[in-house]
Amino acid sequence: MITFEDIKKDETVKIYIQKADESLTALGFTEHSFAHVTKVALTAADILKKTGHCNEDIELAKIAGFMHDIGNLVNRVEHSQSGAVMAFRILKDIGMPPEDIATVVTAIGNHDEGTGVAVNDVAAALILADKTDVRRSRVRNRDVSTFDIHDRVNYSVKESSLAVDAENKYIILSLTIDTEISSVMNYFEIFLTRMLMCQKAAEKLGLVFGLSINGQKLL
């Protein structure tokens, strides 16, 4: 079986992640480089581990998480689909079995809001891991006076955690926000679609998605 460690060491994958993030830097987007994709990979795996999934699915979730944003190399628009096609070629070339390729490609192709659907458990875990990675360190612009709403919302997050309570069937994103930088309403203005996507992804895993901001349960 092709493992997560194999993919992490693959020079082609590493270059595509780096170059894709360079494109997003030029466009003014938040960080989508190794810190983000590694966090997404490990979080997706943790979600599946805590919900009792097999080791094979956990490993595939890590691979999908690490590779999910390479499509930004082509274009930000529809990057999930282009990334899925790129991942298919890479994984086929290194000898991954077709069944495993299908799982990873499906997850990558369905991770983005607007077109993505949690069609399998690996896709659901990837969606939850990706859409809940909200943190100050992802903001590259350090000039607060020039922040757009996305910069303000991400920069306002002082603490972020995602907890899975498999026994009670909950997965909860807890945020601590500096409301002098961004209001809770600003958060919902740009992340409502993502949170609704997380709700559906959680349902696929038999969980209820919850959101807590500054100790107040909002979902």
Short mmCIF file of C-alpha atoms in Angstrom, two decimals:
data_model
loop_
_atom_site.label_atom_id
_atom_site.label_comp_id
_atom_site.label_asym_id
_atom_site.label_seq_id
_atom_site.Cartn_x
_atom_site.Cartn_y
_atom_site.Cartn_z
CA MET A 1 0.00 0.00 0.00
CA ILE A 2 1.22 3.52 -0.83
CA THR A 3 1.44 5.33 2.51
CA PHE A 4 1.19 8.90 3.73
CA GLU A 5 4.93 8.88 4.39
CA ASP A 6 5.53 7.90 0.75
CA ILE A 7 3.46 10.87 -0.44
CA LYS A 8 5.12 13.30 1.98
CA LYS A 9 8.51 12.37 0.56
CA ASP A 10 7.46 12.51 -3.10
CA GLU A 11 9.33 15.39 -4.76
CA THR A 12 6.62 15.97 -7.38
CA VAL A 13 3.92 16.35 -4.73
CA LYS A 14 6.10 18.69 -2.66
CA ILE A 15 6.88 20.93 -5.64
CA TYR A 16 3.20 21.12 -6.66
CA ILE A 17 2.15 22.08 -3.12
CA GLN A 18 4.85 24.75 -2.98
CA LYS A 19 4.06 26.20 -6.40
CA ALA A 20 0.30 26.13 -5.81
CA ASP A 21 0.78 28.12 -2.61
CA GLU A 22 2.98 30.61 -4.45
CA SER A 23 0.10 31.27 -6.82
CA LEU A 24 -2.27 31.82 -3.89
CA THR A 25 0.26 34.15 -2.27
CA ALA A 26 0.26 36.24 -5.44
CA LEU A 27 -3.55 36.35 -5.29
CA GLY A 28 -3.55 37.45 -1.64
CA PHE A 29 -5.00 34.26 -0.16
CA THR A 30 -4.26 32.79 3.25
CA GLU A 31 -1.58 30.13 3.67
CA HIS A 32 -2.22 26.87 1.79
CA SER A 33 1.26 25.39 2.04
CA PHE A 34 2.73 22.52 4.07
CA ALA A 35 1.42 23.78 7.42
CA HIS A 36 -2.16 23.75 6.15
CA VAL A 37 -2.09 20.51 4.19
CA THR A 38 -0.28 18.63 6.96
CA LYS A 39 -2.78 19.85 9.55
CA VAL A 40 -5.66 18.86 7.29
CA ALA A 41 -4.15 15.43 6.69
CA LEU A 42 -3.66 14.69 10.38
CA THR A 43 -7.04 16.11 11.39
CA ALA A 44 -8.89 14.07 8.75
CA ALA A 45 -7.10 10.95 9.96
CA ASP A 46 -7.93 11.73 13.59
CA ILE A 47 -11.62 12.15 12.75
CA LEU A 48 -11.74 8.73 11.08
CA LYS A 49 -9.72 7.09 13.85
CA LYS A 50 -12.08 8.40 16.53
CA THR A 51 -15.12 7.28 14.56
CA GLY A 52 -13.83 3.73 14.33
CA HIS A 53 -12.69 3.54 10.71
CA CYS A 54 -10.14 1.05 9.42
CA ASN A 55 -6.43 1.86 9.12
CA GLU A 56 -6.64 1.83 5.32
CA ASP A 57 -9.26 4.60 5.26
CA ILE A 58 -7.29 6.58 7.83
CA GLU A 59 -4.17 6.38 5.65
CA LEU A 60 -6.11 7.40 2.52
CA ALA A 61 -7.59 10.37 4.39
CA LYS A 62 -4.07 11.54 5.25
CA ILE A 63 -3.00 11.23 1.63
CA ALA A 64 -6.08 13.10 0.38
CA GLY A 65 -5.55 15.80 2.99
CA PHE A 66 -1.93 16.33 2.03
CA MET A 67 -2.72 16.53 -1.70
CA HIS A 68 -6.09 18.28 -1.62
CA ASP A 69 -4.94 21.77 -2.66
CA ILE A 70 -2.50 20.97 -5.48
CA GLY A 71 -5.12 22.04 -8.04
CA ASN A 72 -4.41 25.66 -7.09
CA LEU A 73 -1.33 25.21 -9.28
CA VAL A 74 -3.70 25.32 -12.27
CA ASN A 75 -6.18 27.92 -11.03
CA ARG A 76 -8.04 28.78 -7.84
CA VAL A 77 -11.33 28.32 -9.70
CA GLU A 78 -12.42 24.67 -9.61
CA HIS A 79 -9.13 23.70 -7.96
CA SER A 80 -10.75 20.66 -6.37
CA GLN A 81 -11.49 19.13 -9.77
CA SER A 82 -8.12 19.97 -11.33
CA GLY A 83 -6.40 18.75 -8.17
CA ALA A 84 -8.26 15.47 -8.35
CA VAL A 85 -7.10 14.91 -11.93
CA MET A 86 -3.51 15.78 -10.98
CA ALA A 87 -3.66 13.42 -7.99
CA PHE A 88 -5.00 10.64 -10.21
CA ARG A 89 -1.99 10.90 -12.52
CA ILE A 90 0.54 11.10 -9.68
CA LEU A 91 -0.91 8.19 -7.73
CA LYS A 92 -1.28 6.02 -10.82
CA ASP A 93 2.34 6.67 -11.80
CA ILE A 94 3.65 5.58 -8.39
CA GLY A 95 1.59 2.39 -8.42
CA MET A 96 -1.28 2.98 -6.04
CA PRO A 97 -4.10 0.41 -6.50
CA PRO A 98 -7.11 1.71 -8.49
CA GLU A 99 -9.51 1.30 -5.56
CA ASP A 100 -7.33 3.48 -3.33
CA ILE A 101 -6.83 6.04 -6.11
CA ALA A 102 -10.59 6.23 -6.55
CA THR A 103 -11.11 7.02 -2.85
CA VAL A 104 -8.44 9.73 -2.74
CA VAL A 105 -9.48 11.35 -6.03
CA THR A 106 -13.14 11.38 -5.02
CA ALA A 107 -12.31 13.06 -1.72
CA ILE A 108 -10.11 15.73 -3.34
CA GLY A 109 -12.66 16.41 -6.06
CA ASN A 110 -15.39 16.96 -3.47
CA HIS A 111 -13.62 19.01 -0.80
CA ASP A 112 -14.53 22.54 -1.87
CA GLU A 113 -17.73 24.40 -1.14
CA GLY A 114 -20.09 25.03 -4.01
CA THR A 115 -19.43 21.77 -5.80
CA GLY A 116 -18.25 19.38 -3.10
CA VAL A 117 -20.38 16.69 -1.47
CA ALA A 118 -19.41 14.22 1.26
CA VAL A 119 -19.97 11.22 -0.99
CA ASN A 120 -17.86 8.86 1.16
CA ASP A 121 -16.36 8.86 4.64
CA VAL A 122 -12.88 9.92 3.50
CA ALA A 123 -14.39 12.88 1.63
CA ALA A 124 -16.42 13.80 4.73
CA ALA A 125 -13.33 13.76 6.95
CA LEU A 126 -11.39 15.86 4.44
CA ILE A 127 -14.16 18.45 4.25
CA LEU A 128 -14.33 18.77 8.03
CA ALA A 129 -10.56 18.97 8.42
CA ASP A 130 -10.12 21.55 5.66
CA LYS A 131 -13.03 23.85 6.48
CA THR A 132 -12.25 24.01 10.18
CA ASP A 133 -8.61 25.07 9.75
CA VAL A 134 -9.18 28.68 10.79
CA ARG A 135 -6.27 30.32 12.59
CA ARG A 136 -4.25 33.51 12.84
CA SER A 137 -1.05 31.96 11.52
CA ARG A 138 -2.63 31.41 8.10
CA VAL A 139 -2.75 35.18 7.49
CA ARG A 140 0.36 36.29 5.63
CA ASN A 141 -0.44 39.99 5.48
CA ARG A 142 0.76 41.63 8.67
CA ASP A 143 -0.53 45.13 7.86
CA VAL A 144 -3.82 45.20 9.77
CA SER A 145 -4.87 48.43 8.06
CA THR A 146 -5.03 46.65 4.70
CA PHE A 147 -6.91 43.52 5.89
CA ASP A 148 -9.90 42.36 3.86
CA ILE A 149 -12.70 40.46 5.61
CA HIS A 150 -10.97 37.08 5.15
CA ASP A 151 -7.77 38.40 6.73
CA ARG A 152 -9.71 39.96 9.62
CA VAL A 153 -11.69 36.82 10.37
CA ASN A 154 -8.70 34.48 10.29
CA TYR A 155 -6.46 36.90 12.19
CA SER A 156 -9.10 37.37 14.88
CA VAL A 157 -8.97 33.67 15.82
CA LYS A 158 -6.76 33.39 18.88
CA GLU A 159 -7.53 29.73 19.60
CA SER A 160 -9.09 26.98 17.52
CA SER A 161 -9.82 23.33 18.29
CA LEU A 162 -11.83 20.52 16.71
CA ALA A 163 -13.08 17.87 19.12
CA VAL A 164 -14.70 14.56 18.20
CA ASP A 165 -17.02 13.01 20.78
CA ALA A 166 -17.76 9.66 19.16
CA GLU A 167 -19.75 8.40 22.15
CA ASN A 168 -22.22 11.29 22.01
CA LYS A 169 -22.00 11.62 18.22
CA TYR A 170 -20.70 15.21 18.14
CA ILE A 171 -17.87 17.01 16.38
CA ILE A 172 -17.39 20.55 17.69
CA LEU A 173 -15.31 23.43 16.34
CA SER A 174 -14.45 25.77 19.19
CA LEU A 175 -13.03 29.21 18.42
CA THR A 176 -11.83 32.06 20.57
CA ILE A 177 -12.16 35.28 18.57
CA ASP A 178 -10.89 38.78 19.25
CA THR A 179 -14.08 40.70 18.49
CA GLU A 180 -12.15 43.97 18.26
CA ILE A 181 -10.59 42.61 15.06
CA SER A 182 -13.60 40.79 13.62
CA SER A 183 -17.18 40.26 14.74
CA VAL A 184 -18.93 36.92 14.98
CA MET A 185 -21.20 38.17 12.18
CA ASN A 186 -18.15 38.63 9.94
CA TYR A 187 -17.26 35.00 10.58
CA PHE A 188 -20.67 33.82 9.43
CA GLU A 189 -20.62 36.19 6.47
CA ILE A 190 -17.71 34.36 4.86
CA PHE A 191 -17.93 30.90 6.46
CA LEU A 192 -21.67 30.09 6.52
CA THR A 193 -21.45 27.96 3.36
CA ARG A 194 -18.47 26.11 4.81
CA MET A 195 -20.23 25.46 8.10
CA LEU A 196 -23.29 24.08 6.30
CA MET A 197 -20.95 21.84 4.32
CA CYS A 198 -19.42 20.67 7.59
CA GLN A 199 -22.88 19.83 8.92
CA LYS A 200 -23.54 17.54 5.97
CA ALA A 201 -20.08 15.99 6.20
CA ALA A 202 -20.60 15.27 9.89
CA GLU A 203 -23.95 13.64 9.09
CA LYS A 204 -22.17 11.33 6.64
CA LEU A 205 -20.04 10.12 9.56
CA GLY A 206 -23.05 9.76 11.86
CA LEU A 207 -22.14 12.91 13.82
CA VAL A 208 -23.72 16.27 14.60
CA PHE A 209 -21.54 19.30 13.81
CA GLY A 210 -21.37 22.04 16.40
CA LEU A 211 -19.77 25.49 16.45
CA SER A 212 -18.82 27.40 19.57
CA ILE A 213 -17.40 30.92 19.45
CA ASN A 214 -16.15 32.58 22.63
CA GLY A 215 -17.96 29.95 24.69
CA GLN A 216 -21.32 30.46 23.01
CA LYS A 217 -22.84 27.58 21.09
CA LEU A 218 -23.95 28.88 17.71
CA LEU A 219 -24.61 25.62 15.82
#
